[in-house]
Amino acid sequence: MNEISTITNILQGHIPTNSEITVCGWVKTRRDSRKLSFLNIYDGSCLHTLQVIVENKKIHNYKKDILHLTSGCSVKIIGKIVQSIGKKQNIELQAKHVEILGLIENPDTYPISPKKHNMEYLREIAHLRPRTNIIGAISRTRNVLAHAIHNFMNKNGFLWIPTPIITTTDTEGTSKMFQVSTLNFKNLPYTPSGNINYAKDFFGKESFLTVSGQLNVESYACALSKTYTFGPTFRAEPSNTNKHLAEFWMIEPEVAFADLDNIICIAKSLLQHICKTILKKCSDDIDFFSKKHNLAIINRLENIVEKNFIEITYTQAINILKQSKKQFKNKIFWGANLLSEHEKYLTEEYFNQPTIIKHYPKKIKAFYMRLNDDMKTSAAMDILLPGIGEIIGGSQREERLNVLDKNLEEFGLNKNNYQWYRDLRRYGTVPHSGFGLGFERLMLFITGIKNIRDIVPFPRTLKNINY
């Protein structure tokens, strides 16, 4: 079998003209003239299609097969690359042999016709929507983004640690978690006191899908210095907004001997590396997003690379919001969570650039965040980006056992459930810091897509677990 050439390699000029090649892909469109047909073929390797010239006299199955090709049919074509005399493309393929691999049974019912489809419609056919330009572009960008993250971590000496998906620990302390069980719900075992007897369950105790790999990867940072985890996390929050998923991916670096300022530098460098890589390697797809969905995409990616990040304290942010003439729906006061409307004002109106907010009130942050000397705030930070809001949340971790125990008590958490985590403070504790970066939210920022359901292959949301 001849080696299959990708359309992206052909269009980028990596294959010399007059070369005979084999191309496999799907028909986007077919146009017929008197003696020949023009096929536009795509294979997903890039945004563009390859024009194929199929001449009646040269192809033995022209009338039998070629004239019956419709959008979505799969084909294998052997032919010669030549300079195109048309104005819409530089090169094209002159077919010598066309093999039909798969026909569309009923073209009238094929859900992915060449016309434009709205995103809501495409969500209903998630198994076929990768055949559209928009989902193809999203998928290629997602792939480059994942590689860019691993590349940055590897170059900067981080070790990738696979952390468990099934856990007994609530990292955030207040999260809604999906329970994992093999018990028969129709015949549950009970203890003498009337509680469900989880000793009879698979793991012998209550277990859940993880909301974060942070606590686990911290244990490796406290031995290997620079670590990160990158994998799926789960939240059972009954939210149905365009920024929430029940299953999503997180990048979570943890660094020993690092304080809050150290981890902020790493977070900024990671974002800048990502944006540089995307602009360089996904230029066609980013141009497509820019023209079709959000003209500001390229500028805001360049701003991440070129502009400084504003750094302010939570207290300064509250004062800015209080002094603004903006009418917010939610009241502003010290101790309140900053909501989307507040983040939007700070990043898009007041500063108009990426903004880092530090030192939040300890009561609105997680139990593992280090208590500052003022006894009121935590050494925590959020990075906010224009158009998306919070993209990174991180902190210096609380390395003092007595303070950590007090935090657990204040959060109403059982110390026994965090015994192994406490051991990290009992045996050679060190200052350490880390952050979490939501992969899908980063995709929203990069692509300009408005709904997070559209940048995940098979989204898991409230009342939705199709496929």
Short mmCIF file of C-alpha atoms in Angstrom, two decimals:
data_model
loop_
_atom_site.label_atom_id
_atom_site.label_comp_id
_atom_site.label_asym_id
_atom_site.label_seq_id
_atom_site.Cartn_x
_atom_site.Cartn_y
_atom_site.Cartn_z
CA MET A 1 0.00 0.00 0.00
CA ASN A 2 1.30 3.44 -0.95
CA GLU A 3 2.03 5.82 1.89
CA ILE A 4 -0.92 8.17 2.46
CA SER A 5 -0.11 11.88 2.14
CA THR A 6 -1.88 14.38 4.37
CA ILE A 7 -3.56 17.40 2.86
CA THR A 8 -1.67 19.76 5.16
CA ASN A 9 1.68 18.44 3.86
CA ILE A 10 0.49 18.75 0.27
CA LEU A 11 -0.76 22.33 0.64
CA GLN A 12 2.32 23.43 2.55
CA GLY A 13 4.48 22.39 -0.40
CA HIS A 14 6.26 19.51 1.32
CA ILE A 15 5.52 17.25 -1.65
CA PRO A 16 7.08 18.21 -5.02
CA THR A 17 4.81 18.87 -7.99
CA ASN A 18 4.41 16.04 -10.49
CA SER A 19 4.74 13.53 -7.64
CA GLU A 20 2.32 10.64 -7.63
CA ILE A 21 0.65 10.35 -4.23
CA THR A 22 -2.21 8.66 -2.40
CA VAL A 23 -4.77 10.74 -0.51
CA CYS A 24 -7.59 9.47 1.72
CA GLY A 25 -10.38 11.64 3.02
CA TRP A 26 -13.99 12.74 2.78
CA VAL A 27 -15.80 14.66 0.07
CA LYS A 28 -16.74 18.18 1.08
CA THR A 29 -18.29 19.14 -2.28
CA ARG A 30 -18.53 17.86 -5.85
CA ARG A 31 -18.95 20.06 -8.92
CA ASP A 32 -19.39 18.65 -12.41
CA SER A 33 -18.64 20.09 -15.82
CA ARG A 34 -19.10 18.44 -19.16
CA LYS A 35 -16.03 16.20 -19.17
CA LEU A 36 -14.80 16.19 -15.60
CA SER A 37 -15.66 16.65 -11.93
CA PHE A 38 -14.05 18.79 -9.24
CA LEU A 39 -13.91 17.17 -5.81
CA ASN A 40 -12.97 19.08 -2.68
CA ILE A 41 -11.49 16.59 -0.24
CA TYR A 42 -10.64 17.05 3.44
CA ASP A 43 -8.86 14.72 5.88
CA GLY A 44 -8.87 16.76 9.11
CA SER A 45 -5.13 17.47 9.04
CA CYS A 46 -5.84 21.15 8.37
CA LEU A 47 -8.67 23.58 7.81
CA HIS A 48 -8.39 23.53 4.02
CA THR A 49 -9.55 21.11 1.34
CA LEU A 50 -7.63 19.70 -1.62
CA GLN A 51 -9.13 20.12 -5.08
CA VAL A 52 -9.11 16.90 -7.09
CA ILE A 53 -9.68 16.87 -10.86
CA VAL A 54 -11.43 13.71 -12.02
CA GLU A 55 -11.62 13.36 -15.81
CA ASN A 56 -14.31 11.21 -17.39
CA LYS A 57 -11.99 9.46 -19.86
CA LYS A 58 -9.26 8.67 -17.32
CA ILE A 59 -11.36 7.14 -14.54
CA HIS A 60 -13.06 3.84 -15.39
CA ASN A 61 -15.73 4.18 -12.68
CA TYR A 62 -16.54 7.83 -13.42
CA LYS A 63 -20.20 7.37 -14.36
CA LYS A 64 -20.81 4.49 -11.97
CA ASP A 65 -19.26 6.05 -8.83
CA ILE A 66 -17.90 9.58 -9.21
CA LEU A 67 -21.18 11.13 -10.34
CA HIS A 68 -22.88 9.67 -7.26
CA LEU A 69 -20.48 11.10 -4.70
CA THR A 70 -22.04 13.42 -2.13
CA SER A 71 -20.80 15.36 0.87
CA GLY A 72 -19.43 12.99 3.51
CA CYS A 73 -18.49 10.09 1.22
CA SER A 74 -15.05 8.66 1.94
CA VAL A 75 -12.56 8.07 -0.86
CA LYS A 76 -9.05 6.93 -1.65
CA ILE A 77 -7.44 8.76 -4.55
CA ILE A 78 -4.18 8.11 -6.38
CA GLY A 79 -3.00 10.93 -8.60
CA LYS A 80 -0.38 13.51 -9.52
CA ILE A 81 0.20 16.85 -7.80
CA VAL A 82 0.23 19.71 -10.34
CA GLN A 83 0.15 23.49 -10.36
CA SER A 84 -3.43 24.71 -10.55
CA ILE A 85 -4.59 27.02 -13.31
CA GLY A 86 -7.47 28.14 -11.09
CA LYS A 87 -7.36 31.22 -8.89
CA LYS A 88 -8.65 29.67 -5.66
CA GLN A 89 -5.78 27.21 -5.11
CA ASN A 90 -2.10 26.94 -5.99
CA ILE A 91 -1.94 23.19 -6.44
CA GLU A 92 -4.40 20.40 -7.14
CA LEU A 93 -4.49 16.66 -7.62
CA GLN A 94 -5.11 15.07 -11.02
CA ALA A 95 -6.78 11.75 -10.26
CA LYS A 96 -5.60 8.51 -11.89
CA HIS A 97 -7.59 6.19 -9.67
CA VAL A 98 -10.56 6.84 -7.36
CA GLU A 99 -11.78 4.19 -4.93
CA ILE A 100 -15.03 4.70 -3.03
CA LEU A 101 -14.54 3.61 0.57
CA GLY A 102 -17.89 4.62 2.03
CA LEU A 103 -21.05 6.13 0.58
CA ILE A 104 -23.71 8.18 2.34
CA GLU A 105 -26.74 5.89 2.48
CA ASN A 106 -29.28 8.69 2.18
CA PRO A 107 -27.80 12.11 1.28
CA ASP A 108 -31.10 13.83 2.10
CA THR A 109 -30.84 12.76 5.76
CA TYR A 110 -27.08 13.27 6.22
CA PRO A 111 -26.83 15.63 9.22
CA ILE A 112 -23.62 17.37 8.10
CA SER A 113 -24.49 18.98 4.80
CA PRO A 114 -22.09 21.58 3.29
CA LYS A 115 -24.21 24.46 4.61
CA LYS A 116 -23.38 26.26 7.87
CA HIS A 117 -24.85 24.75 11.05
CA ASN A 118 -25.29 26.52 14.37
CA MET A 119 -23.50 25.24 17.46
CA GLU A 120 -26.70 24.24 19.25
CA TYR A 121 -27.59 21.91 16.38
CA LEU A 122 -24.12 20.40 16.31
CA ARG A 123 -24.29 19.53 20.03
CA GLU A 124 -27.13 17.15 19.20
CA ILE A 125 -24.90 15.19 16.80
CA ALA A 126 -21.61 15.23 18.71
CA HIS A 127 -20.45 12.03 16.99
CA LEU A 128 -20.62 13.67 13.53
CA ARG A 129 -19.75 17.28 14.31
CA PRO A 130 -15.95 16.72 14.01
CA ARG A 131 -16.61 16.76 10.25
CA THR A 132 -17.34 20.49 10.35
CA ASN A 133 -14.69 23.18 9.97
CA ILE A 134 -15.35 24.67 13.40
CA ILE A 135 -15.04 21.45 15.39
CA GLY A 136 -12.05 20.34 13.31
CA ALA A 137 -10.30 23.63 14.10
CA ILE A 138 -11.14 23.29 17.79
CA SER A 139 -9.78 19.73 17.87
CA ARG A 140 -6.49 20.64 16.20
CA THR A 141 -6.05 23.61 18.55
CA ARG A 142 -6.81 21.44 21.58
CA ASN A 143 -4.14 18.97 20.47
CA VAL A 144 -1.49 21.66 20.04
CA LEU A 145 -2.45 23.20 23.38
CA ALA A 146 -2.00 19.92 25.26
CA HIS A 147 1.42 19.35 23.68
CA ALA A 148 2.44 22.95 24.46
CA ILE A 149 1.67 22.44 28.14
CA HIS A 150 3.64 19.20 28.39
CA ASN A 151 6.48 20.79 26.41
CA PHE A 152 6.69 23.77 28.79
CA MET A 153 6.67 21.54 31.86
CA ASN A 154 9.31 19.23 30.44
CA LYS A 155 11.62 22.09 29.44
CA ASN A 156 11.33 23.61 32.92
CA GLY A 157 12.17 20.44 34.81
CA PHE A 158 8.69 19.38 35.95
CA LEU A 159 7.84 15.70 36.35
CA TRP A 160 4.38 14.56 35.22
CA ILE A 161 2.61 12.59 37.95
CA PRO A 162 -0.60 10.64 37.20
CA THR A 163 -2.87 11.23 40.19
CA PRO A 164 -5.90 9.07 41.04
CA ILE A 165 -9.31 9.73 39.52
CA ILE A 166 -11.07 7.79 42.30
CA THR A 167 -10.48 9.24 45.76
CA THR A 168 -11.84 9.55 49.29
CA THR A 169 -10.62 13.12 49.73
CA ASP A 170 -12.39 16.37 48.89
CA THR A 171 -9.55 18.65 47.82
CA GLU A 172 -11.60 21.84 47.98
CA GLY A 173 -13.37 20.95 51.21
CA THR A 174 -16.73 22.23 50.00
CA SER A 175 -17.14 20.60 46.60
CA LYS A 176 -20.08 18.57 45.35
CA MET A 177 -18.58 15.22 44.36
CA PHE A 178 -19.76 12.29 42.26
CA GLN A 179 -19.92 9.15 44.38
CA VAL A 180 -18.39 5.92 43.08
CA SER A 181 -19.98 2.67 44.25
CA THR A 182 -20.65 -0.93 43.27
CA LEU A 183 -23.40 -1.36 45.87
CA ASN A 184 -26.81 -2.51 44.65
CA PHE A 185 -29.00 0.56 45.08
CA LYS A 186 -32.09 -1.65 45.15
CA ASN A 187 -30.73 -3.65 48.07
CA LEU A 188 -28.34 -1.45 50.06
CA PRO A 189 -26.55 -2.87 53.11
CA TYR A 190 -27.05 -0.96 56.35
CA THR A 191 -25.22 -0.79 59.68
CA PRO A 192 -27.07 -1.46 62.95
CA SER A 193 -27.38 2.33 63.38
CA GLY A 194 -29.22 2.62 60.04
CA ASN A 195 -26.43 4.15 57.92
CA ILE A 196 -25.31 2.73 54.59
CA ASN A 197 -22.60 0.15 55.27
CA TYR A 198 -19.80 1.26 52.96
CA ALA A 199 -17.57 -1.46 54.38
CA LYS A 200 -19.46 -3.70 51.96
CA ASP A 201 -18.58 -1.47 49.02
CA PHE A 202 -15.74 -2.15 46.56
CA PHE A 203 -13.16 0.03 48.35
CA GLY A 204 -14.54 -0.58 51.85
CA LYS A 205 -15.37 3.10 52.36
CA GLU A 206 -17.07 6.02 50.62
CA SER A 207 -15.28 6.97 47.43
CA PHE A 208 -15.73 9.69 44.83
CA LEU A 209 -14.50 11.02 41.50
CA THR A 210 -11.76 13.54 42.21
CA VAL A 211 -12.31 17.30 42.04
CA SER A 212 -8.57 17.89 41.82
CA GLY A 213 -5.28 16.02 41.79
CA GLN A 214 -3.59 18.76 43.80
CA LEU A 215 -3.25 17.10 47.20
CA ASN A 216 -1.79 13.95 45.68
CA VAL A 217 0.69 15.76 43.47
CA GLU A 218 1.76 17.87 46.47
CA SER A 219 3.12 14.72 48.09
CA TYR A 220 5.38 14.16 45.08
CA ALA A 221 6.47 17.80 45.00
CA CYS A 222 7.60 17.34 48.60
CA ALA A 223 10.04 14.71 47.39
CA LEU A 224 10.77 15.53 43.73
CA SER A 225 10.60 19.37 43.94
CA LYS A 226 8.84 20.22 40.64
CA THR A 227 5.81 18.17 39.63
CA TYR A 228 2.51 18.53 37.82
CA THR A 229 -0.59 16.55 37.03
CA PHE A 230 -2.72 16.93 33.93
CA GLY A 231 -5.93 14.97 33.77
CA PRO A 232 -9.70 14.79 34.20
CA THR A 233 -11.51 16.19 37.23
CA PHE A 234 -15.18 16.15 38.18
CA ARG A 235 -17.66 18.46 39.89
CA ALA A 236 -21.29 17.58 40.67
CA GLU A 237 -22.38 21.20 40.88
CA PRO A 238 -25.95 21.58 39.50
CA SER A 239 -24.86 24.44 37.25
CA ASN A 240 -25.88 24.71 33.62
CA THR A 241 -24.05 27.84 32.48
CA ASN A 242 -21.94 28.14 29.33
CA LYS A 243 -18.73 27.92 31.42
CA HIS A 244 -19.47 24.82 33.51
CA LEU A 245 -18.85 21.13 32.88
CA ALA A 246 -19.24 18.13 35.14
CA GLU A 247 -16.09 16.57 33.65
CA PHE A 248 -13.12 18.72 32.67
CA TRP A 249 -9.32 18.68 32.60
CA MET A 250 -6.92 20.51 34.89
CA ILE A 251 -3.21 21.32 34.75
CA GLU A 252 -1.92 21.47 38.32
CA PRO A 253 1.78 22.21 38.96
CA GLU A 254 3.22 21.98 42.49
CA VAL A 255 6.67 23.31 43.37
CA ALA A 256 8.65 22.74 46.57
CA PHE A 257 10.69 25.60 48.08
CA ALA A 258 8.49 28.11 46.22
CA ASP A 259 6.44 31.00 47.56
CA LEU A 260 3.48 32.83 46.04
CA ASP A 261 5.60 35.14 43.90
CA ASN A 262 7.55 32.18 42.49
CA ILE A 263 4.40 30.38 41.40
CA ILE A 264 2.98 33.56 39.84
CA CYS A 265 6.09 33.81 37.65
CA ILE A 266 5.67 30.20 36.53
CA ALA A 267 1.97 30.71 35.78
CA LYS A 268 2.65 33.81 33.67
CA SER A 269 5.45 32.08 31.78
CA LEU A 270 3.19 29.09 31.05
CA LEU A 271 0.42 31.30 29.65
CA GLN A 272 2.89 33.23 27.49
CA HIS A 273 4.44 30.01 26.15
CA ILE A 274 1.00 28.63 25.32
CA CYS A 275 -0.08 31.76 23.44
CA LYS A 276 3.18 31.92 21.48
CA THR A 277 2.83 28.29 20.47
CA ILE A 278 -0.81 28.62 19.42
CA LEU A 279 -0.10 31.73 17.33
CA LYS A 280 2.77 29.95 15.60
CA LYS A 281 1.36 26.45 15.07
CA CYS A 282 -2.37 27.11 14.69
CA SER A 283 -2.32 30.25 12.56
CA ASP A 284 -4.90 29.05 10.01
CA ASP A 285 -7.30 27.83 12.66
CA ILE A 286 -6.87 30.98 14.77
CA ASP A 287 -7.54 33.11 11.67
CA PHE A 288 -10.68 31.05 11.11
CA PHE A 289 -11.88 31.62 14.70
CA SER A 290 -11.08 35.30 14.39
CA LYS A 291 -13.09 35.77 11.19
CA LYS A 292 -16.03 33.57 12.12
CA HIS A 293 -16.47 34.16 15.83
CA ASN A 294 -14.29 36.78 17.51
CA LEU A 295 -12.17 39.36 15.74
CA ALA A 296 -10.26 40.15 18.94
CA ILE A 297 -8.73 36.70 19.39
CA ILE A 298 -5.36 37.36 17.77
CA ASN A 299 -4.93 40.67 19.60
CA ARG A 300 -5.70 39.19 23.00
CA LEU A 301 -3.32 36.27 22.45
CA GLU A 302 -0.60 38.72 21.43
CA ASN A 303 -1.38 40.83 24.51
CA ILE A 304 -0.65 37.86 26.77
CA VAL A 305 2.75 37.52 25.14
CA GLU A 306 3.63 41.21 24.94
CA LYS A 307 1.87 43.03 27.79
CA ASN A 308 2.77 43.00 31.46
CA PHE A 309 0.32 41.45 33.89
CA ILE A 310 -1.21 43.86 36.39
CA GLU A 311 -0.73 42.69 40.00
CA ILE A 312 -2.98 43.99 42.77
CA THR A 313 -4.19 42.77 46.14
CA TYR A 314 -7.74 41.69 46.81
CA THR A 315 -8.16 44.77 49.02
CA GLN A 316 -7.06 47.05 46.16
CA ALA A 317 -9.47 45.28 43.82
CA ILE A 318 -12.36 45.83 46.24
CA ASN A 319 -11.49 49.53 46.53
CA ILE A 320 -11.36 49.91 42.73
CA LEU A 321 -14.76 48.27 42.38
CA LYS A 322 -16.26 50.38 45.18
CA GLN A 323 -14.98 53.60 43.64
CA SER A 324 -16.18 52.79 40.14
CA LYS A 325 -19.38 54.27 38.78
CA LYS A 326 -20.37 50.88 37.43
CA GLN A 327 -23.67 49.50 38.71
CA PHE A 328 -22.98 45.92 39.74
CA LYS A 329 -25.76 43.42 40.38
CA ASN A 330 -23.91 42.00 43.38
CA LYS A 331 -22.86 44.14 46.32
CA ILE A 332 -19.17 44.89 46.79
CA PHE A 333 -17.66 44.53 50.24
CA TRP A 334 -14.43 43.24 51.75
CA GLY A 335 -14.86 39.50 52.23
CA ALA A 336 -17.13 38.96 49.23
CA ASN A 337 -16.23 36.63 46.36
CA LEU A 338 -15.35 38.41 43.15
CA LEU A 339 -17.91 37.35 40.56
CA SER A 340 -17.85 37.39 36.77
CA GLU A 341 -19.15 40.96 36.50
CA HIS A 342 -16.39 42.20 38.81
CA GLU A 343 -13.66 40.29 36.96
CA LYS A 344 -14.99 41.58 33.64
CA TYR A 345 -14.85 45.18 34.83
CA LEU A 346 -11.29 44.87 36.14
CA THR A 347 -9.83 43.11 33.09
CA GLU A 348 -11.83 44.68 30.26
CA GLU A 349 -12.68 48.20 31.45
CA TYR A 350 -10.40 49.34 34.26
CA PHE A 351 -7.05 47.72 33.32
CA ASN A 352 -7.84 46.27 29.89
CA GLN A 353 -5.15 43.62 30.31
CA PRO A 354 -4.41 40.41 32.22
CA THR A 355 -4.79 40.95 35.96
CA ILE A 356 -3.45 39.05 38.97
CA ILE A 357 -5.27 39.45 42.28
CA LYS A 358 -3.42 38.35 45.43
CA HIS A 359 -4.05 37.86 49.14
CA TYR A 360 -7.73 36.97 49.38
CA PRO A 361 -9.64 36.75 52.68
CA LYS A 362 -8.91 33.35 54.18
CA LYS A 363 -12.61 32.61 54.69
CA ILE A 364 -13.33 32.52 50.96
CA LYS A 365 -10.35 30.36 50.04
CA ALA A 366 -9.53 26.67 50.53
CA PHE A 367 -8.22 25.15 53.77
CA TYR A 368 -4.79 24.33 52.30
CA MET A 369 -3.86 27.93 51.44
CA ARG A 370 -1.20 29.53 53.64
CA LEU A 371 -2.36 32.01 56.26
CA ASN A 372 -0.66 35.41 55.95
CA ASP A 373 0.86 37.22 58.91
CA ASP A 374 -2.17 39.55 59.14
CA MET A 375 -4.21 36.46 60.17
CA LYS A 376 -7.02 37.61 57.83
CA THR A 377 -5.80 36.80 54.34
CA SER A 378 -4.30 33.83 52.52
CA ALA A 379 -1.27 33.75 50.24
CA ALA A 380 -3.59 33.05 47.31
CA MET A 381 -3.82 34.42 43.79
CA ASP A 382 -6.12 34.34 40.78
CA ILE A 383 -5.14 35.25 37.23
CA LEU A 384 -7.94 36.92 35.29
CA LEU A 385 -7.95 37.29 31.51
CA PRO A 386 -10.09 39.63 29.39
CA GLY A 387 -13.02 37.82 27.83
CA ILE A 388 -12.96 34.83 30.17
CA GLY A 389 -12.29 35.96 33.75
CA GLU A 390 -10.50 33.63 36.14
CA ILE A 391 -8.24 31.22 34.29
CA ILE A 392 -5.78 30.24 37.05
CA GLY A 393 -6.19 29.88 40.78
CA GLY A 394 -3.24 29.16 43.03
CA SER A 395 -1.56 29.72 46.34
CA GLN A 396 1.33 29.07 48.62
CA ARG A 397 0.30 25.95 50.51
CA GLU A 398 0.05 25.87 54.30
CA GLU A 399 3.17 23.97 55.40
CA ARG A 400 2.68 24.46 59.18
CA LEU A 401 0.87 21.51 60.76
CA ASN A 402 -0.73 23.44 63.61
CA VAL A 403 -2.17 26.05 61.23
CA LEU A 404 -3.35 23.39 58.77
CA ASP A 405 -5.12 21.51 61.58
CA LYS A 406 -6.86 24.69 62.65
CA ASN A 407 -7.98 25.31 59.04
CA LEU A 408 -9.40 21.78 58.80
CA GLU A 409 -11.32 22.36 61.99
CA GLU A 410 -12.70 25.70 60.78
CA PHE A 411 -13.83 24.10 57.51
CA GLY A 412 -15.55 21.29 59.39
CA LEU A 413 -13.28 18.66 57.86
CA ASN A 414 -12.26 15.45 59.62
CA LYS A 415 -8.50 15.38 60.28
CA ASN A 416 -8.49 11.60 60.01
CA ASN A 417 -9.49 11.84 56.33
CA TYR A 418 -6.40 13.98 55.68
CA GLN A 419 -3.91 12.02 57.77
CA TRP A 420 -1.56 11.32 54.87
CA TYR A 421 -1.73 14.98 53.82
CA ARG A 422 -0.85 16.03 57.37
CA ASP A 423 2.14 13.69 57.28
CA LEU A 424 3.73 15.95 54.66
CA ARG A 425 3.87 18.62 57.39
CA ARG A 426 5.06 16.21 60.10
CA TYR A 427 7.99 14.73 58.19
CA GLY A 428 10.34 17.32 56.69
CA THR A 429 7.85 20.01 55.77
CA VAL A 430 8.89 22.65 53.23
CA PRO A 431 7.32 25.81 51.82
CA HIS A 432 5.62 24.90 48.57
CA SER A 433 3.16 26.43 46.12
CA GLY A 434 1.00 25.53 43.17
CA PHE A 435 -1.89 26.46 40.93
CA GLY A 436 -4.66 24.98 38.84
CA LEU A 437 -5.35 25.90 35.22
CA GLY A 438 -8.65 24.83 33.66
CA PHE A 439 -7.87 23.37 30.24
CA GLU A 440 -11.34 23.93 28.77
CA ARG A 441 -11.56 27.51 30.02
CA LEU A 442 -8.21 28.17 28.41
CA MET A 443 -9.66 26.76 25.19
CA LEU A 444 -12.54 29.25 25.44
CA PHE A 445 -10.05 32.10 25.74
CA ILE A 446 -7.92 30.90 22.82
CA THR A 447 -10.75 30.13 20.38
CA GLY A 448 -13.29 32.80 21.30
CA ILE A 449 -16.00 30.12 21.43
CA LYS A 450 -18.75 31.20 23.83
CA ASN A 451 -20.00 27.87 25.17
CA ILE A 452 -17.73 25.35 26.87
CA ARG A 453 -19.86 22.49 25.52
CA ASP A 454 -18.55 23.27 22.06
CA ILE A 455 -14.87 22.79 22.81
CA VAL A 456 -15.22 19.36 24.46
CA PRO A 457 -15.67 16.31 22.20
CA PHE A 458 -18.43 14.76 24.32
CA PRO A 459 -19.51 17.22 27.03
CA ARG A 460 -20.82 16.02 30.38
CA THR A 461 -23.23 18.55 31.84
CA LEU A 462 -26.35 18.64 34.00
CA LYS A 463 -28.92 16.14 32.66
CA ASN A 464 -26.64 15.37 29.69
CA ILE A 465 -24.55 12.21 29.35
CA ASN A 466 -25.16 11.21 25.75
CA TYR A 467 -22.59 9.06 23.91
#
